JSON list of C-alpha atoms and ligand atoms in Angstrom, two decimals:
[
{"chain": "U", "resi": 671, "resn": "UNK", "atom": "CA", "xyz": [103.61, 91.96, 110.84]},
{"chain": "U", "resi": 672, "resn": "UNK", "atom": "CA", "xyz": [100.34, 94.22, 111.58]},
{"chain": "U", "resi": 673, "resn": "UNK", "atom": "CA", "xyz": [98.33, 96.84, 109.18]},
{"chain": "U", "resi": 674, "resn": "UNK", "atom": "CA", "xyz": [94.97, 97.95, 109.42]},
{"chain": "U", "resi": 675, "resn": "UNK", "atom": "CA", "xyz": [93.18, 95.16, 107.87]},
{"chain": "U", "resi": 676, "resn": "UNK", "atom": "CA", "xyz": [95.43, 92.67, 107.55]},
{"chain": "U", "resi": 677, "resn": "UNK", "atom": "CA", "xyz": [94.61, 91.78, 103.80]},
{"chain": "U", "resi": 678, "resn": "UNK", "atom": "CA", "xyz": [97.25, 94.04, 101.85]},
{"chain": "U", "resi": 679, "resn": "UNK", "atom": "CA", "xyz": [100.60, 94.94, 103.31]},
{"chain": "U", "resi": 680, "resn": "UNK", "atom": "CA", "xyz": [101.06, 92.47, 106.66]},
{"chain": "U", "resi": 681, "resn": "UNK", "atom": "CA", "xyz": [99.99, 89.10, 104.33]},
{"chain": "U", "resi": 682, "resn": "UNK", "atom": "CA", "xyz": [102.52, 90.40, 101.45]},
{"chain": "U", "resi": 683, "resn": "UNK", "atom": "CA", "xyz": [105.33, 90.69, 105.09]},
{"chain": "U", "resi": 684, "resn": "UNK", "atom": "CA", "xyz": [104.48, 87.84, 106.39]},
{"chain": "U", "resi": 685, "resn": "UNK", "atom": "CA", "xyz": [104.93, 85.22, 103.56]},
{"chain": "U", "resi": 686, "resn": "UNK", "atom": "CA", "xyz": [108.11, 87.47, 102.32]},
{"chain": "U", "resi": 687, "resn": "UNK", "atom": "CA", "xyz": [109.57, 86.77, 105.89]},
{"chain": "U", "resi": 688, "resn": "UNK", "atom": "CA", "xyz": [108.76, 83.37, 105.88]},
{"chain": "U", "resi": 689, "resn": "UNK", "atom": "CA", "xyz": [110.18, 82.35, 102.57]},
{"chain": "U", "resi": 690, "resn": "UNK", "atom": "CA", "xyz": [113.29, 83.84, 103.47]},
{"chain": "U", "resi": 691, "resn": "UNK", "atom": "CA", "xyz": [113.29, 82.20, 106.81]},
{"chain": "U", "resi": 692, "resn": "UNK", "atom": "CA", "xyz": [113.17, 78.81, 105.35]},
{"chain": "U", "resi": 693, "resn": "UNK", "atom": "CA", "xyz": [115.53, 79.93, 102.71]},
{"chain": "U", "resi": 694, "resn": "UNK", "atom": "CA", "xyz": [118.40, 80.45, 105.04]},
{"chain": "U", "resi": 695, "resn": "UNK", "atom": "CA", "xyz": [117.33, 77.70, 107.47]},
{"chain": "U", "resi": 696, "resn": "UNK", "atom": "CA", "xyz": [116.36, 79.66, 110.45]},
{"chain": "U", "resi": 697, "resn": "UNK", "atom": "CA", "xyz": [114.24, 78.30, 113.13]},
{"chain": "U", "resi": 698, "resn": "UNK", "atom": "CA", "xyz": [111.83, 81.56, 113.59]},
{"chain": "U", "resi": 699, "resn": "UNK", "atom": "CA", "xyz": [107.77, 81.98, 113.95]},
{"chain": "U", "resi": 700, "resn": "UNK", "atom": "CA", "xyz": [106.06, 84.93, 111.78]},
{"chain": "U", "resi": 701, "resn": "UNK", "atom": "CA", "xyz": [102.51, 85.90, 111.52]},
{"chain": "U", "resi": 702, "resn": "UNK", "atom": "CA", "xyz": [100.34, 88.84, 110.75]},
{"chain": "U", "resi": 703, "resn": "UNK", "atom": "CA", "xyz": [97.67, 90.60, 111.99]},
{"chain": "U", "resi": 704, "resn": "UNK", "atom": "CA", "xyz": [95.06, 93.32, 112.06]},
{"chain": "U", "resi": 705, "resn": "UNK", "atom": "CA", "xyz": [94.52, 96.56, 113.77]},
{"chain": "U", "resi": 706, "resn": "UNK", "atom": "CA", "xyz": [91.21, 96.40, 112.79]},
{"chain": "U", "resi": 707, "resn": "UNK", "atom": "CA", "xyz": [88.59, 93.87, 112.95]},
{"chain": "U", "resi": 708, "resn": "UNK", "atom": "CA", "xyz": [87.54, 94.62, 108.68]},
{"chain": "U", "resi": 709, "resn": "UNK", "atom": "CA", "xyz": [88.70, 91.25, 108.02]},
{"chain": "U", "resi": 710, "resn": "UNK", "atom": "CA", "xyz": [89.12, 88.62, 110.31]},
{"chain": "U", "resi": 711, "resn": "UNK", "atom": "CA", "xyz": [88.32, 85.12, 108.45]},
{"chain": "U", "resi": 712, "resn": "UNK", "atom": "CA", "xyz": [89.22, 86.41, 105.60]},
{"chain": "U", "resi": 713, "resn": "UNK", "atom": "CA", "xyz": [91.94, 85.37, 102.32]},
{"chain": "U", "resi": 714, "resn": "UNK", "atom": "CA", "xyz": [94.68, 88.05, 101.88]},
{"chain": "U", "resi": 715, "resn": "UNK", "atom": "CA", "xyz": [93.17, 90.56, 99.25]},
{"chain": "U", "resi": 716, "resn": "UNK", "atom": "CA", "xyz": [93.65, 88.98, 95.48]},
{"chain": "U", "resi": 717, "resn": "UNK", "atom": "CA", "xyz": [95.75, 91.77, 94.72]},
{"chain": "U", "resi": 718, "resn": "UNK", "atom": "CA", "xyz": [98.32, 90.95, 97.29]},
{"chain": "U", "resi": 719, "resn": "UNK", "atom": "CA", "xyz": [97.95, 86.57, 96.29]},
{"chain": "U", "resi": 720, "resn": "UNK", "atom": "CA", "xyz": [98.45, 87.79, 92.93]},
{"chain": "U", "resi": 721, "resn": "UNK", "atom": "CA", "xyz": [101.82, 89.70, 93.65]},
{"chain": "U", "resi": 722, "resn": "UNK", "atom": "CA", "xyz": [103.09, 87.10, 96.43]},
{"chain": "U", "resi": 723, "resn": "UNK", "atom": "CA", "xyz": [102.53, 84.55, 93.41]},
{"chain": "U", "resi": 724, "resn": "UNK", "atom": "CA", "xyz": [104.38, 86.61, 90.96]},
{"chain": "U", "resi": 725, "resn": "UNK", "atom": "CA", "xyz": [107.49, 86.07, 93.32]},
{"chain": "U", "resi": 726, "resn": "UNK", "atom": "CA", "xyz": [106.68, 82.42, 93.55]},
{"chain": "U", "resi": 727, "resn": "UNK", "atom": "CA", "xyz": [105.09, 83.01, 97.22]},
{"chain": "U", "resi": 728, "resn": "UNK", "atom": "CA", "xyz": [101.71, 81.65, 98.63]},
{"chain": "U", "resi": 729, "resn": "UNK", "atom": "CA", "xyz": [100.26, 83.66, 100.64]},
{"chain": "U", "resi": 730, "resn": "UNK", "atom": "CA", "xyz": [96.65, 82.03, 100.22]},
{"chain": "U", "resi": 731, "resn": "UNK", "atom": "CA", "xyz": [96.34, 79.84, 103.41]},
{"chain": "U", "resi": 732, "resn": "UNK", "atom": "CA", "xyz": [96.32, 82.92, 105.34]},
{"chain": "U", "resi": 733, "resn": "UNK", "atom": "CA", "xyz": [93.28, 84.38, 107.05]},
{"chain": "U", "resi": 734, "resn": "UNK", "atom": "CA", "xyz": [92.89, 87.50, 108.54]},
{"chain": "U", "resi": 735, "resn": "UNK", "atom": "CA", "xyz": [92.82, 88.01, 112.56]},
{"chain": "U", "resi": 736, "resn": "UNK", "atom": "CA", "xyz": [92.54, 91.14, 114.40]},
{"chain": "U", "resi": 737, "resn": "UNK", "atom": "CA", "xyz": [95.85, 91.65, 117.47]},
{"chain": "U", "resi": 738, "resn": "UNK", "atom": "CA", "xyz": [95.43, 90.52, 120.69]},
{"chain": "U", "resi": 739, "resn": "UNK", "atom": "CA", "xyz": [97.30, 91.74, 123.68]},
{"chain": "U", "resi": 740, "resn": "UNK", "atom": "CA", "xyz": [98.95, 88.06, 124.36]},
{"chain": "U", "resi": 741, "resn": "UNK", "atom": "CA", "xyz": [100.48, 88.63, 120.89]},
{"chain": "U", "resi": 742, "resn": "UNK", "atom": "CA", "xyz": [103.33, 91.08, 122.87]},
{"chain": "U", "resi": 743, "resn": "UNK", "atom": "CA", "xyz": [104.02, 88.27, 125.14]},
{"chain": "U", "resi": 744, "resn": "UNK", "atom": "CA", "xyz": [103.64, 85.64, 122.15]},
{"chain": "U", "resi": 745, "resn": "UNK", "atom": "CA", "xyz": [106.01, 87.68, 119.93]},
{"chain": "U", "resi": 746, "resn": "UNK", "atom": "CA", "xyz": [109.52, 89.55, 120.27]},
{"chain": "U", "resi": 747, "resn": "UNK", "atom": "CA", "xyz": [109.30, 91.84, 118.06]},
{"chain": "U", "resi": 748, "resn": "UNK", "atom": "CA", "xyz": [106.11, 93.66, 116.51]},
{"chain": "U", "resi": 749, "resn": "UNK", "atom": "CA", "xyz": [106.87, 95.20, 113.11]},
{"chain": "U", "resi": 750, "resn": "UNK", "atom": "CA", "xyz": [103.75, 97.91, 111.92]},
{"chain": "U", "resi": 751, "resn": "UNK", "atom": "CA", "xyz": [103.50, 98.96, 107.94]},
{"chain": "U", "resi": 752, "resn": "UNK", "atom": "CA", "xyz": [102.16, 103.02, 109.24]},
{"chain": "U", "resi": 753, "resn": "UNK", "atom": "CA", "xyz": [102.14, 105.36, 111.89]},
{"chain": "U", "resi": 754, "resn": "UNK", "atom": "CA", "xyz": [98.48, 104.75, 112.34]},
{"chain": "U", "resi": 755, "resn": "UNK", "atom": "CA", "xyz": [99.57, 101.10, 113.04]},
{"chain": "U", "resi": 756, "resn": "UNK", "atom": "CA", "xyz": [101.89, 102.43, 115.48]},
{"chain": "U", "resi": 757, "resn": "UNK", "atom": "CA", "xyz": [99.63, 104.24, 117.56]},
{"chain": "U", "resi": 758, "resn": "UNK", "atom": "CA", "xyz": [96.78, 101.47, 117.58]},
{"chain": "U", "resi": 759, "resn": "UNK", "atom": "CA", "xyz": [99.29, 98.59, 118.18]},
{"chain": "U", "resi": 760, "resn": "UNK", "atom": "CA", "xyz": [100.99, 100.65, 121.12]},
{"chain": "U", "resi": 761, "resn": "UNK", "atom": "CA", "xyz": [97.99, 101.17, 122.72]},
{"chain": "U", "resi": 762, "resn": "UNK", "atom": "CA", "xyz": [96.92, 97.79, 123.43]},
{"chain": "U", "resi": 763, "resn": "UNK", "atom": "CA", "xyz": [99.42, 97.78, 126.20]},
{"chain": "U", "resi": 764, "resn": "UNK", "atom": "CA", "xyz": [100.93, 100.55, 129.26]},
{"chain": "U", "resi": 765, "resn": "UNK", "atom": "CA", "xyz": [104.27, 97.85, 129.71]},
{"chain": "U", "resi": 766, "resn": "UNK", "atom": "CA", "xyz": [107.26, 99.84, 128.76]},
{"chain": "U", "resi": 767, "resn": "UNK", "atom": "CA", "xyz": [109.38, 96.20, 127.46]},
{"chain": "U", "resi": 768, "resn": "UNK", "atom": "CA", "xyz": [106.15, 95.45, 125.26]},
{"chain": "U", "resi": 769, "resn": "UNK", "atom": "CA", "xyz": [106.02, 99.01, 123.34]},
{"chain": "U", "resi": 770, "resn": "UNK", "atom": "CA", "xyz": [109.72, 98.43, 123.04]},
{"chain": "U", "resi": 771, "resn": "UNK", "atom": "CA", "xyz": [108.88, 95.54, 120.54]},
{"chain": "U", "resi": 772, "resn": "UNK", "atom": "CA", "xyz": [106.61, 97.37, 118.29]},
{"chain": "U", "resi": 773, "resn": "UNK", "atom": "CA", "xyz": [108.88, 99.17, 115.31]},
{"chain": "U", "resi": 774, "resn": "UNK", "atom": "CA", "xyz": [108.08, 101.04, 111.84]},
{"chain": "U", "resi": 775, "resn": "UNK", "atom": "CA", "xyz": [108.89, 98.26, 109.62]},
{"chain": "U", "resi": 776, "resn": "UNK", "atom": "CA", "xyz": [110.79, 101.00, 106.89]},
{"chain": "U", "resi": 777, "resn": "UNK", "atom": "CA", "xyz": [112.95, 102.02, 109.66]},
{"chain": "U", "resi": 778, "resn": "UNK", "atom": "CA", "xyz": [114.63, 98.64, 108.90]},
{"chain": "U", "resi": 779, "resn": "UNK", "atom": "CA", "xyz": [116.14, 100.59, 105.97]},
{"chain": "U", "resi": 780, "resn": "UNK", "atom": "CA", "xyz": [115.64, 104.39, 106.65]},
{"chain": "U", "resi": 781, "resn": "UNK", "atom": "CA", "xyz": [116.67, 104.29, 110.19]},
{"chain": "U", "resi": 782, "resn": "UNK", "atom": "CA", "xyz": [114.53, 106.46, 112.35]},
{"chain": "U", "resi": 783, "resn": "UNK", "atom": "CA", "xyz": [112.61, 108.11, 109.63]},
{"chain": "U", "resi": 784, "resn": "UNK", "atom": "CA", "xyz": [109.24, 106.17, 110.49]},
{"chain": "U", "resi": 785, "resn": "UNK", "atom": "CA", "xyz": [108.06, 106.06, 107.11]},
{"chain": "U", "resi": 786, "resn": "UNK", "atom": "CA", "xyz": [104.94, 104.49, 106.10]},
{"chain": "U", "resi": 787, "resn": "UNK", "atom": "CA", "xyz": [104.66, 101.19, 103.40]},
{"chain": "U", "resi": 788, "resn": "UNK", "atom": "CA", "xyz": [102.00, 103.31, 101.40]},
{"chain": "U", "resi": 789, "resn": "UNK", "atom": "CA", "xyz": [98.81, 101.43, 101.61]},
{"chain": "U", "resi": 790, "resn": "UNK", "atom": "CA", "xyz": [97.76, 99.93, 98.42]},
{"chain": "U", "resi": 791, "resn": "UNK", "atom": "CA", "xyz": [94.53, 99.20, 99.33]},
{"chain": "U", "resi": 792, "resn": "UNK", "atom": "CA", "xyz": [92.68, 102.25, 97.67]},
{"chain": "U", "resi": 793, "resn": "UNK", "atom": "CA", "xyz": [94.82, 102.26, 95.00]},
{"chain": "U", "resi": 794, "resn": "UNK", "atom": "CA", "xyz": [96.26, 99.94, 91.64]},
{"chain": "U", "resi": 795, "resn": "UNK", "atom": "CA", "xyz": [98.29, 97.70, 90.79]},
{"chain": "U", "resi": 796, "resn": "UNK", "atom": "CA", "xyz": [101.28, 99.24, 91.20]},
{"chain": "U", "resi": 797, "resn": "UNK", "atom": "CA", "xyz": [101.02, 100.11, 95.11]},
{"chain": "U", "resi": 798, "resn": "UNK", "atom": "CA", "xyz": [101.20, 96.51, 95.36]},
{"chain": "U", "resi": 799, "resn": "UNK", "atom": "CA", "xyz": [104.82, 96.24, 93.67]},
{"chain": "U", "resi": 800, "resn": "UNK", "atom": "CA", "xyz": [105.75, 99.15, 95.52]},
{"chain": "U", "resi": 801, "resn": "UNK", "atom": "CA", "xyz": [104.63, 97.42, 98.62]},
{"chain": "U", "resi": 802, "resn": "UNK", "atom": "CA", "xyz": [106.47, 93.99, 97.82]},
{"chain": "U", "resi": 803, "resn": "UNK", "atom": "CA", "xyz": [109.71, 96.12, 97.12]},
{"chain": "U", "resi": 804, "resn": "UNK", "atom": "CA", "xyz": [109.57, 98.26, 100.42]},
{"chain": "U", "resi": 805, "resn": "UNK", "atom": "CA", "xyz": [108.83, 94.49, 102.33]},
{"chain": "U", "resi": 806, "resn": "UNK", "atom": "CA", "xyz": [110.96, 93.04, 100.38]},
{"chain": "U", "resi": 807, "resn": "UNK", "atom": "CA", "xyz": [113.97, 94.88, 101.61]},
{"chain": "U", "resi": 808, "resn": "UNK", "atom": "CA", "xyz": [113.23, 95.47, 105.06]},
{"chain": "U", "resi": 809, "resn": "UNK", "atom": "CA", "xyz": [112.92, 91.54, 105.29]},
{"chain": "U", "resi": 810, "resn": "UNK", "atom": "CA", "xyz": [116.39, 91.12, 104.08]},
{"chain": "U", "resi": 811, "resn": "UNK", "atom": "CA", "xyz": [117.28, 93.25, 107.11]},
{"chain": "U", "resi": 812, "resn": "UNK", "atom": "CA", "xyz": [115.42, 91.16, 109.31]},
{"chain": "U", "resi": 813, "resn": "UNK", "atom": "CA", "xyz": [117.04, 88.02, 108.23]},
{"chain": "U", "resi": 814, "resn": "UNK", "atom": "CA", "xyz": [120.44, 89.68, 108.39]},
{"chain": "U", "resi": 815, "resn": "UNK", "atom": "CA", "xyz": [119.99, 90.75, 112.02]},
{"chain": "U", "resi": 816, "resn": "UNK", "atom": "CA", "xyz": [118.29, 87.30, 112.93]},
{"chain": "U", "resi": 817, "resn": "UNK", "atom": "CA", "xyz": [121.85, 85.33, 111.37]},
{"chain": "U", "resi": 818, "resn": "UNK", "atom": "CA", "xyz": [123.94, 87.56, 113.32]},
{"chain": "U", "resi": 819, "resn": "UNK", "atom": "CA", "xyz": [121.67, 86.51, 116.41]},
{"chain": "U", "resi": 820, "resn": "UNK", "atom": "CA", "xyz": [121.75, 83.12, 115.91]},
{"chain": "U", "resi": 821, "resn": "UNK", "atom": "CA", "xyz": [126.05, 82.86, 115.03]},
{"chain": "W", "resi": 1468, "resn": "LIG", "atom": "P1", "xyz": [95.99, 96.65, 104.69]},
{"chain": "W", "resi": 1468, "resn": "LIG", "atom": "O1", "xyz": [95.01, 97.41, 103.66]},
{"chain": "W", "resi": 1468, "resn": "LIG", "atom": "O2", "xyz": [95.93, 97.42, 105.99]},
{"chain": "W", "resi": 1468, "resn": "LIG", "atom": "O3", "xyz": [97.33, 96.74, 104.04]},
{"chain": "W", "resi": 1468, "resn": "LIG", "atom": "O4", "xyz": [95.47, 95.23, 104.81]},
{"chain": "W", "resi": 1468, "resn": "LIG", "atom": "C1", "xyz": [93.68, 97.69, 103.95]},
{"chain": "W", "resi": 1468, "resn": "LIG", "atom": "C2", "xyz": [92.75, 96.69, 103.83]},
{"chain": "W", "resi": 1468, "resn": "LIG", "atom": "C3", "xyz": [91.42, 96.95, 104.08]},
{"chain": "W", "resi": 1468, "resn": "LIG", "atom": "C4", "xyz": [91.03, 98.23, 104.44]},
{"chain": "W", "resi": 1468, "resn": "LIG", "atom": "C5", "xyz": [91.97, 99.24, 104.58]},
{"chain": "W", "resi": 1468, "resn": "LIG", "atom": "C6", "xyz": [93.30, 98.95, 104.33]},
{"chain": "W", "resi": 1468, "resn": "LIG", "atom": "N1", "xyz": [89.67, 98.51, 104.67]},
{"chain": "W", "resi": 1468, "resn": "LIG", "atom": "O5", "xyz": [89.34, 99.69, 104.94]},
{"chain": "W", "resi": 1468, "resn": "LIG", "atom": "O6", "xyz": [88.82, 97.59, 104.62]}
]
């Protein structure tokens, strides 16, 4: 899960992910990361713990970290919040099976309209909630594509 500082949007994917991982028992890795280096060391932004804890998630062990290019060998599939992640993520690397892992995470549920998660960062409260909800759904697809994997 990757956005631009790695504080907002890809902490908020990353726990939703991995709640539902362990909710339906599948044996999968997640983790989140920067395009930027803003943040590295730091907590997810209180905003974000706040609305992971509203939906009995705890995001607050996590610490921001900036990606690396061993994360496309590390990882099969990339999943950026904007098109701005996009670009910066896809240009860590020229290797043609790498960019094929890195996807607009809405497209999970708009197919092929490479919509952005709106970053909240800037903004109130309730970009977070609309953040959650956008994750929120395009993590069920996730999971649903990872069962029909793994059956
Ligand atoms: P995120 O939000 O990419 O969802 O983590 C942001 C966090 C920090 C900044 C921008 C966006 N910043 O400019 O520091």
């Amino acid at each position: 899960m990757v956005c631009l500082g790695n504080i907002c949007r890809s902490p908020l994917a990353e726990g939703i992910l991995e709640k539902k991982i362990n909710e339906n028992g599948l044996d999968v890795s997640v983790d989140s990361a920067a395009t930027s280096d803003y943040h590295v060391g730091d907590k997810p932004d209180p905003r974000s713990i706040s609305k992971a804890a509203e939906y009995g998630i705890d995001i607050t062990a996590q610490r921001g970290r900036q990606i690396q290019k061993s994360d496309f060998q590390e990882f099969d599939r990339i999943f950026v919040m904007d098109t701005s992640n996009y670009s910066n993520t896809v240009a860590l690397t020229n290797k043609i099976e790498e960019i094929d892992k890195v996807e607009m995470i809405l497209n999970l549920i708009t197919p092929s309209s490479n919509q952005s998660v709106p970053d909240p960062y800037f903004g109130g409260e309730d970009g977070f909630e609309n953040a959650y909800r956008l994750l929120d759904a395009a993590c069920d697809v996730i999971i649903k594509q990872l069962k029909d994997e793994q059956s």
